[in-house]
Coordinates of C-alpha atoms and ligand atoms in Angstrom, one line a residue:
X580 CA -4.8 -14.1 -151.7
X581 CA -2.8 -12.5 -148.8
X582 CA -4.0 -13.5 -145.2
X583 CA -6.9 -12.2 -143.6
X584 CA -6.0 -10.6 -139.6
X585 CA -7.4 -14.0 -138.6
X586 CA -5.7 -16.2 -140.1
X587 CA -2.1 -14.0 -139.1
X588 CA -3.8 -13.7 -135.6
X589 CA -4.1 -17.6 -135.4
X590 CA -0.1 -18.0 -136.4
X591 CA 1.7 -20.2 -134.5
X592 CA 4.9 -18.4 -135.4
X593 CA 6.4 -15.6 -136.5
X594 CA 6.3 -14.5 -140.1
X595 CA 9.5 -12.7 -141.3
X596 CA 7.4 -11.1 -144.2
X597 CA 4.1 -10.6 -144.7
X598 CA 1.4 -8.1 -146.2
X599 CA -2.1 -7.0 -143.9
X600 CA -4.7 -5.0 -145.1
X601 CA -7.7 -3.4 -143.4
X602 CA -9.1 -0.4 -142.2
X603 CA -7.8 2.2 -139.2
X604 CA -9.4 1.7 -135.9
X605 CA -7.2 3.9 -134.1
X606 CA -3.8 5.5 -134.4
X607 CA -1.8 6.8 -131.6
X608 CA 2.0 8.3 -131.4
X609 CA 4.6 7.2 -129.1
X610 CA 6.6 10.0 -129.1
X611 CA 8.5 10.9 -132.1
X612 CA 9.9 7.5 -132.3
X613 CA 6.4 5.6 -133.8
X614 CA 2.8 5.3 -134.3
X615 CA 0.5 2.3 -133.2
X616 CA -2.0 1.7 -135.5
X617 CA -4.6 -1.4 -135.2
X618 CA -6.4 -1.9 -138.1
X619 CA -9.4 -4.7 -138.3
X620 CA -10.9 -6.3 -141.5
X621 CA -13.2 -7.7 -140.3
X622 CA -12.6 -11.2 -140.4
X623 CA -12.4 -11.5 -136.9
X624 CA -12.9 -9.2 -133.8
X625 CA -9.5 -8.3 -132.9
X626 CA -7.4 -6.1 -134.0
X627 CA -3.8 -6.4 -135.5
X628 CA -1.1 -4.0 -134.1
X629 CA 1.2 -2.1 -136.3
X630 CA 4.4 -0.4 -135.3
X631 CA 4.8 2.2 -137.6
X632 CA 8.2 4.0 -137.0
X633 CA 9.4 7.0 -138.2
X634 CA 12.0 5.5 -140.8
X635 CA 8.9 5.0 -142.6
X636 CA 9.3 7.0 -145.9
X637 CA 5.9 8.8 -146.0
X638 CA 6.0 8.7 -141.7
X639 CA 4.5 12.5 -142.4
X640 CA 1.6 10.4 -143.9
X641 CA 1.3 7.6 -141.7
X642 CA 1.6 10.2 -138.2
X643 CA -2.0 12.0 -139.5
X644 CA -3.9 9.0 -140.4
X645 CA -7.4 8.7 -139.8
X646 CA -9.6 6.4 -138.3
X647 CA -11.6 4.7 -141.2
X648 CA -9.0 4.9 -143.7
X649 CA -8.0 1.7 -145.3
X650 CA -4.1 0.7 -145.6
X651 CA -1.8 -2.1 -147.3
X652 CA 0.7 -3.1 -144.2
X653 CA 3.9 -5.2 -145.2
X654 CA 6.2 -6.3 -142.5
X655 CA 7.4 -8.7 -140.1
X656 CA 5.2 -10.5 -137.8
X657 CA 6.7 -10.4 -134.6
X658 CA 6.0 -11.3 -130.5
X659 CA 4.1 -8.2 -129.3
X660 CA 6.4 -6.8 -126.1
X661 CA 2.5 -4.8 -125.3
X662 CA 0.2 -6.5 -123.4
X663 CA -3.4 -7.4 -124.5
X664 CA -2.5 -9.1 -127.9
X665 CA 0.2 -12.0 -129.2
X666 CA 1.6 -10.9 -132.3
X667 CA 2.4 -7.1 -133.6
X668 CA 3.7 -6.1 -137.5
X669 CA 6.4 -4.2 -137.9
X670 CA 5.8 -2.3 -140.6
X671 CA 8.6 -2.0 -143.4
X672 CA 5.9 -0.1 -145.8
X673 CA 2.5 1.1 -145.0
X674 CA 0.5 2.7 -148.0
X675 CA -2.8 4.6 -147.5
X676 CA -5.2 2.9 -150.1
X677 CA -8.2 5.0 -149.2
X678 CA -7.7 8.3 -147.0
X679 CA -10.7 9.4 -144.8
X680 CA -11.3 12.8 -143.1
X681 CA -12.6 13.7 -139.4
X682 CA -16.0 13.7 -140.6
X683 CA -15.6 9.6 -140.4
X684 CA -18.2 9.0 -138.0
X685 CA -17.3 6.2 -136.1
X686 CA -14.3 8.3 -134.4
X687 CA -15.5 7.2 -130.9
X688 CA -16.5 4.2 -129.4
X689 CA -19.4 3.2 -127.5
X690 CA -22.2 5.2 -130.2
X691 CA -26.0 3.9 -129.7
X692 CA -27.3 1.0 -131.9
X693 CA -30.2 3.7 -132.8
X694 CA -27.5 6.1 -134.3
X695 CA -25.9 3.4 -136.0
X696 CA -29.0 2.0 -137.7
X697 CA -28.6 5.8 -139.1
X698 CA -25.1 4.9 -141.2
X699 CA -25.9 1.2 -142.2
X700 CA -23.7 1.5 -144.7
X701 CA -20.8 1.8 -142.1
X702 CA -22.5 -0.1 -139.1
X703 CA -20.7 -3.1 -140.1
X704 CA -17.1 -1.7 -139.4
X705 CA -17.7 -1.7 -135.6
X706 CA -16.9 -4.4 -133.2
X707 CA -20.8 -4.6 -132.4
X708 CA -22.1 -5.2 -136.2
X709 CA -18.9 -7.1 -137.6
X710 CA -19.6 -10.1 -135.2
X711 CA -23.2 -10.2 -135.9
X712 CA -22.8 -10.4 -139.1
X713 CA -19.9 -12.6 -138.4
X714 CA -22.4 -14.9 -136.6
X715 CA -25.4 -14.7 -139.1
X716 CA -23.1 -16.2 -141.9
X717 CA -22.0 -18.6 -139.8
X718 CA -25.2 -20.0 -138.8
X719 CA -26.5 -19.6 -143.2
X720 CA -23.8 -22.5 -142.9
X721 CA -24.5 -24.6 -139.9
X722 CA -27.9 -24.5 -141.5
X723 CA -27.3 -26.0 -144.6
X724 CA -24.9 -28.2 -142.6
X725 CA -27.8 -29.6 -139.8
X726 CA -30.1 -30.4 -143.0
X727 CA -27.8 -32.0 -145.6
X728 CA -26.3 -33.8 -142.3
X729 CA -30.0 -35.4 -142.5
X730 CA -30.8 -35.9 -146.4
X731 CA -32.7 -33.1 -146.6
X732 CA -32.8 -31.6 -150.3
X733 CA -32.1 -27.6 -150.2
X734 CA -35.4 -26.4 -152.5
X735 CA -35.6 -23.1 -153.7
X736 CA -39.3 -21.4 -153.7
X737 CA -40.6 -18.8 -155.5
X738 CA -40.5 -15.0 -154.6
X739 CA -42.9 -13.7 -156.4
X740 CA -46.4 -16.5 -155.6
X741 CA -50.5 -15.7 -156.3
X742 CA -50.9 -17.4 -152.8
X743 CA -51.3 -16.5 -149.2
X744 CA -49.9 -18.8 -147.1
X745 CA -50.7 -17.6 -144.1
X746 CA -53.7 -16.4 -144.9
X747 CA -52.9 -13.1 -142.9
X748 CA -53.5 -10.7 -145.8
X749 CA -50.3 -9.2 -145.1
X750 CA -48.5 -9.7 -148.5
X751 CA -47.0 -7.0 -150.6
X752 CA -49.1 -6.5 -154.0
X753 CA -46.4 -6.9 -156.9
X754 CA -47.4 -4.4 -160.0
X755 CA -46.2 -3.4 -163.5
X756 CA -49.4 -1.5 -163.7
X757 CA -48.7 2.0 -163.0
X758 CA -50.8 3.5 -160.2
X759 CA -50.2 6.8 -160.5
X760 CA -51.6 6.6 -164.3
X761 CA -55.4 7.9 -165.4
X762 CA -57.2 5.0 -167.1
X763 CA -60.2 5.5 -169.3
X764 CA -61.3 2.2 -167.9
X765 CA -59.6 0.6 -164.6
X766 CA -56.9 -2.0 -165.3
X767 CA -58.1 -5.7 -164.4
X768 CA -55.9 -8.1 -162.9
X769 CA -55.9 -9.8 -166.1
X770 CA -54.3 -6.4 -167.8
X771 CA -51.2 -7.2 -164.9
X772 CA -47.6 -8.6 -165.7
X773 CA -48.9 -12.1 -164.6
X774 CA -52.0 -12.1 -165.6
X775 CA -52.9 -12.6 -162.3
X776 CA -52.8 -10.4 -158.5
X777 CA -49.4 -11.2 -157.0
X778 CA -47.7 -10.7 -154.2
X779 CA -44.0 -11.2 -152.7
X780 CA -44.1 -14.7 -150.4
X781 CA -45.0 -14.5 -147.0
X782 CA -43.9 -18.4 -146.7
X783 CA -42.8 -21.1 -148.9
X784 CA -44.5 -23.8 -147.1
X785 CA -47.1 -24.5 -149.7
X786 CA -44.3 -25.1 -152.5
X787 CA -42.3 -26.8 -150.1
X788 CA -45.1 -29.4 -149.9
X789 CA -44.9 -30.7 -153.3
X790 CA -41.1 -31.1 -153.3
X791 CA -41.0 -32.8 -149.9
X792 CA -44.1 -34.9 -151.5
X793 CA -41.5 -36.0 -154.0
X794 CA -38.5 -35.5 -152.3
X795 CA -39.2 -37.0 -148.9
X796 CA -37.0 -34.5 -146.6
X797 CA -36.7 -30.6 -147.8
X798 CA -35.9 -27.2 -146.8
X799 CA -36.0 -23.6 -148.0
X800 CA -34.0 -20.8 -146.6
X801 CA -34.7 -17.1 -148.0
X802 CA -36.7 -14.0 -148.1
X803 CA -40.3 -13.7 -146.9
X804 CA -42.3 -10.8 -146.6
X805 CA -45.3 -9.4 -144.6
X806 CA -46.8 -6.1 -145.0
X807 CA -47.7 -6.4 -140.9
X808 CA -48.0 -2.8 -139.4
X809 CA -45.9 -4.1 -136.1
X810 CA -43.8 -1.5 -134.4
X811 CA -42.1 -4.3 -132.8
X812 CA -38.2 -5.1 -131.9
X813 CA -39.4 -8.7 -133.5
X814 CA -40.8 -7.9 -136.6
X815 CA -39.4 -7.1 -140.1
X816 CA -41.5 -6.6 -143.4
X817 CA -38.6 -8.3 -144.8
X818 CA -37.1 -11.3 -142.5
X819 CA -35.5 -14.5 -144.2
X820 CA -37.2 -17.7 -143.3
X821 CA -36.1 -21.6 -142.8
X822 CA -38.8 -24.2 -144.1
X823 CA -38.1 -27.7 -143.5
X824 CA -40.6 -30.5 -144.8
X825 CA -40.4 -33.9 -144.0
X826 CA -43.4 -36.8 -145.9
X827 CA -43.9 -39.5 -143.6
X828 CA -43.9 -37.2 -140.6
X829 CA -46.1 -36.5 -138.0
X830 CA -46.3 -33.6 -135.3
X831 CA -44.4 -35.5 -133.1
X832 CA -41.4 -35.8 -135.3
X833 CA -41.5 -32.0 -136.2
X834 CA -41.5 -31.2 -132.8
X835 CA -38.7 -33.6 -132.3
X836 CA -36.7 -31.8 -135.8
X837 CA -37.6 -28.6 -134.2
X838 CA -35.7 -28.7 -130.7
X839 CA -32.6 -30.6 -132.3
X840 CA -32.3 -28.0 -134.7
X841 CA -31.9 -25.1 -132.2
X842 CA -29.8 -27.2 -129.7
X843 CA -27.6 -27.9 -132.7
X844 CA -27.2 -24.0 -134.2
X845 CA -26.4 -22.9 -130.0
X846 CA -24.0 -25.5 -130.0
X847 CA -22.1 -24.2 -133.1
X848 CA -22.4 -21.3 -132.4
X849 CA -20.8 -21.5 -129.2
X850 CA -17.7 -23.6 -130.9
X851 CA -17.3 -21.3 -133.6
X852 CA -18.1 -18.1 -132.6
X853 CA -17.0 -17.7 -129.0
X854 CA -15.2 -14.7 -129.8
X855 CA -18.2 -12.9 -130.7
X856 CA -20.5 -14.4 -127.9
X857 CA -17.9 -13.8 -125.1
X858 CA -17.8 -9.8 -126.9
X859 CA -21.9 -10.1 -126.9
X860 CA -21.9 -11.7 -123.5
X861 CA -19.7 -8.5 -122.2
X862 CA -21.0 -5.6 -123.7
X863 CA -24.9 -6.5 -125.1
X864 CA -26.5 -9.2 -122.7
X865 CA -24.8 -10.3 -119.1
X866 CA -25.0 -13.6 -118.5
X867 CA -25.4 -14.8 -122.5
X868 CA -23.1 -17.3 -122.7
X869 CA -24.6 -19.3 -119.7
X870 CA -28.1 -19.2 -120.9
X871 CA -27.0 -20.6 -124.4
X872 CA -24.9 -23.5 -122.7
X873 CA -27.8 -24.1 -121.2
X874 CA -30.4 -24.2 -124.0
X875 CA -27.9 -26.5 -125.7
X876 CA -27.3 -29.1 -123.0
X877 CA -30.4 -29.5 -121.5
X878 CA -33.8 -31.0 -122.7
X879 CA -36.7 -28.6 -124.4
X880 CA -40.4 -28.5 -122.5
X881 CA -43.3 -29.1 -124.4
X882 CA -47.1 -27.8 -123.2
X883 CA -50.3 -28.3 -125.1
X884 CA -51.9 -25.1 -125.8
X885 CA -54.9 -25.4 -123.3
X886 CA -52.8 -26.2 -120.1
X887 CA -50.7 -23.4 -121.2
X888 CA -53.9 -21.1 -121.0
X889 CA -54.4 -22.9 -117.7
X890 CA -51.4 -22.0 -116.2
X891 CA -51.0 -18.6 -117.8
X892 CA -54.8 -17.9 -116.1
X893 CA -54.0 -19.5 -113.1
X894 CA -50.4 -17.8 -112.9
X895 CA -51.5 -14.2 -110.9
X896 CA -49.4 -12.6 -113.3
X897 CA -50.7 -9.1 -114.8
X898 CA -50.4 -9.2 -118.3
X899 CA -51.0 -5.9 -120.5
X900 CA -53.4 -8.7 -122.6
X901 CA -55.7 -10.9 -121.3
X902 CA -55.0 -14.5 -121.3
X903 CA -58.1 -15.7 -123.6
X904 CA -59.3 -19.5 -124.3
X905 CA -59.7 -19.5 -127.9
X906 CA -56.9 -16.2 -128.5
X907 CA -53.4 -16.1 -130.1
X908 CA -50.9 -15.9 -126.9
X909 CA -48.9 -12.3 -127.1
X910 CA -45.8 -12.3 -126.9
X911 CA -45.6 -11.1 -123.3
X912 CA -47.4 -14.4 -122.2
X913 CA -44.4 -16.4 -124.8
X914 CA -42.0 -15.2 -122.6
X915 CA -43.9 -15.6 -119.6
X916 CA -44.2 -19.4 -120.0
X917 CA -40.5 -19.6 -121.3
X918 CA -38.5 -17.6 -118.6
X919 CA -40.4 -17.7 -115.4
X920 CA -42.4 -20.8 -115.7
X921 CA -40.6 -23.4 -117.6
X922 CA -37.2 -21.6 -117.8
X923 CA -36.0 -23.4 -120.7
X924 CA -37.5 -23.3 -124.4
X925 CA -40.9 -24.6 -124.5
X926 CA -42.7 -25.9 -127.6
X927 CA -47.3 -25.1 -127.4
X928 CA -48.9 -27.5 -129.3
X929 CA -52.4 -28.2 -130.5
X930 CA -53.3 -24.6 -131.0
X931 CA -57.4 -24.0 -131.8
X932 CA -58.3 -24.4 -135.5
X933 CA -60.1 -21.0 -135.5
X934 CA -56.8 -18.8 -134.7
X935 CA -54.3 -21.0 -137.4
X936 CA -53.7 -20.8 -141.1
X937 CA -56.1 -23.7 -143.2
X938 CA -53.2 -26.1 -143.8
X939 CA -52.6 -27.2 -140.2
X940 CA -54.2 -30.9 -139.7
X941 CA -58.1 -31.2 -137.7
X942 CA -57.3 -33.2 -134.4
X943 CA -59.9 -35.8 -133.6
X944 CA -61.4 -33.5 -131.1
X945 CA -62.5 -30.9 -134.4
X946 CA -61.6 -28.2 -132.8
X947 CA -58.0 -27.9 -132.4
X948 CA -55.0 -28.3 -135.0
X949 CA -51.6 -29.9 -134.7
X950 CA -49.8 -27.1 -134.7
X951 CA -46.6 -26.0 -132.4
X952 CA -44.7 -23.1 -131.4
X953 CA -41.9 -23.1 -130.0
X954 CA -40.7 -20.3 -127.3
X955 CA -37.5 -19.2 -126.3
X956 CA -36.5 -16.5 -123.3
X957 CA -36.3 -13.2 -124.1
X958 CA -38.0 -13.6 -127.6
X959 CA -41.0 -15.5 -127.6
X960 CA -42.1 -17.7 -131.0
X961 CA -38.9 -18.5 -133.1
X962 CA -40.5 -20.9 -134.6
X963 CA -43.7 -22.1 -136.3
X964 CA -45.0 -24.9 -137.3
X965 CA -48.0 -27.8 -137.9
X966 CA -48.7 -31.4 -139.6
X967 CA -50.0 -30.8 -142.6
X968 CA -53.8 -31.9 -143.5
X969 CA -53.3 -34.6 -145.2
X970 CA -57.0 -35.7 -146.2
X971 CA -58.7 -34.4 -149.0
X972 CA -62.0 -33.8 -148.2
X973 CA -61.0 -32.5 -145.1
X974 CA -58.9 -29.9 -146.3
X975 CA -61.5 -29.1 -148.6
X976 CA -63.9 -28.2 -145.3
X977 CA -60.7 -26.2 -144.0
X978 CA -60.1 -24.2 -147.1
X979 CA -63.8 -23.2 -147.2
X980 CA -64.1 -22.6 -143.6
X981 CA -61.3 -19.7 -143.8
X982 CA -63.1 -18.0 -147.0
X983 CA -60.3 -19.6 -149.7
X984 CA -61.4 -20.5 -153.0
X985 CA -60.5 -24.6 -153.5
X986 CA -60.1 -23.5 -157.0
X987 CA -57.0 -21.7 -156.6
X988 CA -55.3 -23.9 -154.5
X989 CA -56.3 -26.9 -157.1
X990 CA -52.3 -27.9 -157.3
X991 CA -51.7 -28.0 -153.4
X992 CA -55.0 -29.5 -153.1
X993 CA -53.7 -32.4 -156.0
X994 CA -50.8 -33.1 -153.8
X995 CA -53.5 -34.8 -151.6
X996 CA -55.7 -36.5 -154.6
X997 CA -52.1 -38.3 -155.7
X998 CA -50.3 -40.8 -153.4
X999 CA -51.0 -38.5 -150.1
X1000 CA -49.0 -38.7 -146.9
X1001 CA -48.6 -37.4 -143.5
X1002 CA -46.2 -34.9 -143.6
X1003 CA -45.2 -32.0 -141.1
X1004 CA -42.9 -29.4 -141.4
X1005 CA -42.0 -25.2 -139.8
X1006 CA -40.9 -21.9 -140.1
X1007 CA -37.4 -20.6 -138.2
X1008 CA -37.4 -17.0 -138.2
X1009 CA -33.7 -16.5 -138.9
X1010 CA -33.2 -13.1 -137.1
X1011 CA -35.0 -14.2 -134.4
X1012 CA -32.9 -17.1 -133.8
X1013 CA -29.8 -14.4 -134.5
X1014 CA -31.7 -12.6 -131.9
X1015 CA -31.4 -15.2 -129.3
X1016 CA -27.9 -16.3 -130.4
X1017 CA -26.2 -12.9 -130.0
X1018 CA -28.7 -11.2 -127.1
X1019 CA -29.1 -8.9 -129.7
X1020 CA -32.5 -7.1 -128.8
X1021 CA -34.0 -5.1 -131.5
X1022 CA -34.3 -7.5 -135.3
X1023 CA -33.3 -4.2 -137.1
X1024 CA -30.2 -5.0 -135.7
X1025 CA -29.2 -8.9 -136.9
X1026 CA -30.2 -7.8 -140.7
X1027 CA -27.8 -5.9 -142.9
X1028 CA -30.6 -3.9 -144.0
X1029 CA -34.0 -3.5 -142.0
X1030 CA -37.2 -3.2 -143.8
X1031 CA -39.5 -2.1 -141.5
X1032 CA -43.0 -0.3 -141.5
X1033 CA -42.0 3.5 -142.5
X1034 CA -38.3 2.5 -143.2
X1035 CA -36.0 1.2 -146.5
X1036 CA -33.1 3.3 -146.6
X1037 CA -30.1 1.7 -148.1
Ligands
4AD1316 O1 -45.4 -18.7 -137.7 P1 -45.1 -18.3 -139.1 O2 -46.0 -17.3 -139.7 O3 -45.2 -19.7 -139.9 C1 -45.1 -19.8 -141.3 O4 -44.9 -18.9 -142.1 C2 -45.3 -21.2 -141.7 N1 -45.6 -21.2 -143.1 C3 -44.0 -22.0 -141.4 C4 -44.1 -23.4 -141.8 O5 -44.8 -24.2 -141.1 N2 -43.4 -23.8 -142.8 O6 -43.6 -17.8 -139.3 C5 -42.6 -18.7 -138.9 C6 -41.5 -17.9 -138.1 C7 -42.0 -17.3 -136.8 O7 -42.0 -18.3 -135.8 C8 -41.0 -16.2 -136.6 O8 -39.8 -16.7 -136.0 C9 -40.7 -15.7 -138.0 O9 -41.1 -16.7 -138.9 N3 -41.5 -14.5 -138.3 C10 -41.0 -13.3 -138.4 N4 -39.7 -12.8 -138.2 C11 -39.5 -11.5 -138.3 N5 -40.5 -10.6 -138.6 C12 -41.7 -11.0 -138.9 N6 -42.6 -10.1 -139.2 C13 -42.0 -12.4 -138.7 N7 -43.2 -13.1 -138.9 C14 -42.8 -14.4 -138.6
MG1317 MG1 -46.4 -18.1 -136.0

């Protein structure tokens, strides 16, 4: 493989011959004498000059290049006499490999995030979506890296589940049956490809719980769906999800798994992607690199959910939504307690039972659940979590108190009839953390492609 622009960027010498390929950001002449053209592939956020002189054979060629097109540069890697970059190529041979025309439409700089989410297909050629996506693989991989760091087991859940999880309702039917066919008699759910209703996952908590009942320490990371009708910057239909698990565990120790995890993504991210922050700090969100060194050096806040409705209430603040005993917090009141009272993440815990899904664990007081979420500025919940009832009869009560049938959950409910344990786990939202990592404000713009109420192009 020939080096990437990176890895000829990072030389610590010259390089008498050498080959660099990559696609035309801009091309200007200097006189008649020679062309500069910087070309990017995307493997980092600079760009590598290339002198382009007119002893080129095909210089006719090379003097109406276009932006977009993509090239095969051979040359010498030399110190750059320009300012604003250490190395230049001087070409020997450029070849065009793909030509593009002026209707390319990332000519100019500086176009609107809501025109690119228009040409998704070429968003990830700019400076804006390259190191996004730059930093969303790189955190895939500090991901697996913080869990197998801790013997966690990587567990694969299905897509395609009979179960609501959440018990939101929000879950995307999954159908051979064809619905725009006339049946003489209405197809039952029997007559479907499973035999059964099904759905795409909103969550694969519940099969997480019988491997981290056998594995001790799990995690999932992939593609959940919720057919949620929010015209939101924070939600998706289609968002990709972190589960840990952990047997033996208790709130305490989630919340505890919970903070170190985001303190150790911010970290990494600021060591191997300070490129892209610094670009993101500049031109997306002033003052981002600050606020990150700061969620990743100092300690988290934690609040139980009924002083949090004490001081939200007691705050003078005018929310858009009332601040309810008894109601889910909005977002607006999130970010309230994160930014201007505790100024730091903040992790609510011991939610009421009546506003969380029927697998969070009763409290002694039977009326609230151990559940947490935690809060960051400028997004709100990132993540969401709970100890898991572990009793049987009691989640018995809790299923039938939210309308489930016990009977369908008979294999999660088994996990509690055989060698039962504590066990606590949560949910990362992984564009919001992206979100939060690259000041990026709106989700459709940390996923390659946004699914979103009204919206699956590409
Ligand atoms: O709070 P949620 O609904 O929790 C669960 O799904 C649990 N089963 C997790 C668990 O305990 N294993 O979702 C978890 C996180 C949220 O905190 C949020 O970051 C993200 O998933 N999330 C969304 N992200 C984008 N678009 C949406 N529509 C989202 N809904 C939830
Ligand atoms: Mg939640």
């Amino acid at each position: 493989m020939e080096p990437l622009i990176k890895e000829i960027l990072n030389s610590q010498h010259p390089i008498p011959e050498l080959t660099a390929r990559g696609w035309v950001r801009t091309r200007r002449a200097s006189g008649k004498a020679f062309c500069f053209v910087e070309i990017n592939d995307g493997s980092c956020l600079a760009n590598l000059q290339v002198i382009a002189a007119n002893d080129l054979p095909n210089y006719n060629d090379v003097e109406s290049l276009q932006t977009g097109a993509s090239v095969a540069v051979s040359g010498s890697l030399v110190a750059s006499q320009g300012k604003g970059q250490k190395w230049e190529l001087q070409a020997r041979s450029l070849s065009i490999v793909g030509n593009a025309d002026d209707s390319y439409p990332l000519q100019k700089k500086g176009h609107s995030v809501e025109f690119l989410r228009s040409i998704a297909h070429l968003r990830p050629r700019t400076n804006l979506f390259g190191s996004v996506f730059r930093v969303r693989s790189r955190m895939a991989y500090a991901i697996h890296s913080f869990f197998q760091e801790r013997g966690f087991q990587y567990v694969h859940t299905p897509i395609i589940t009979a179960s609501d999880c959440e018990g939101a309702g929000e879950m995307f039917r999954v159908t051979t049956l064809d619905p725009c066919a006339t049946y003489s008699t209405p197809p039952k759910p029997e007559d479907d490809f499973f035999g059964r209703p099904s759905f795409l996952t909103v969550s694969g908590q519940l099969e997480g719980e019988v491997f981290a009942t056998a594995l001790s320490r799990i995690y999932t990371f992939g593609p959940t769906f919720r057919a949620e009708n929010s015209h939101t910057a924070r939600h998706a239909s289609e968002f990709w999800m972190i589960e840990p698990e952990m047997a033996f565990c208790d709130l305490r120790g989630d919340m505890d798994l919970a903070e170190s995890f985001i303190q150790y993504l911010v970290r990494d991210a600021l060591l191997h992607c300070a490129d892209e922050i610094g670009f993101f700090d500049r031109f997306i969100d002033k003052g981002l690199t600050q606020r990150l060194e700061a969620i990743a050096g100092s300690p988290f806040q934690r609040v139980s959910y009924a002083e949090a409705i004490r001081i939200l209430q007691s705050s003078g603040k005018a929310f858009e939504f009332p601040v309810e005993n008894g109601q889910n917090l909005q977002s607006e009141h999130e970010r309230f307690l994160s930014e201007e009272v505790f100024k730091c993440p903040v992790t609510v815990h011991d939610y009421p039972q009546t506003i969380k899904p029927f697998y969070m664990r009763r409290n002694d007081d039977g009326k609230t659940v151990a559940a947490m979420d935690l809060l960051v500025p400028g997004i709100g919940e990132v993540i969401g979590g709970s100890q898991r009832e572990e009793r049987l009869d009691v989640l018995g009560q809790s299923l039938m108190a939210h309308n489930l049938d016990p009977a369908a959950y008979w294999w999660y409910v088994d996990l509690r009839r055989y060698g039962s344990v504590p066990h606590a786990g949560f949910g990362l939202g992984f564009e919001r953390l992206l979100m939060l990592i690259t000041g990026v404000a709106n989700i459709r713009d940390v996923i390659p492609f946004a699914r979103t109420p009204g919206s699956a192009e590409f």
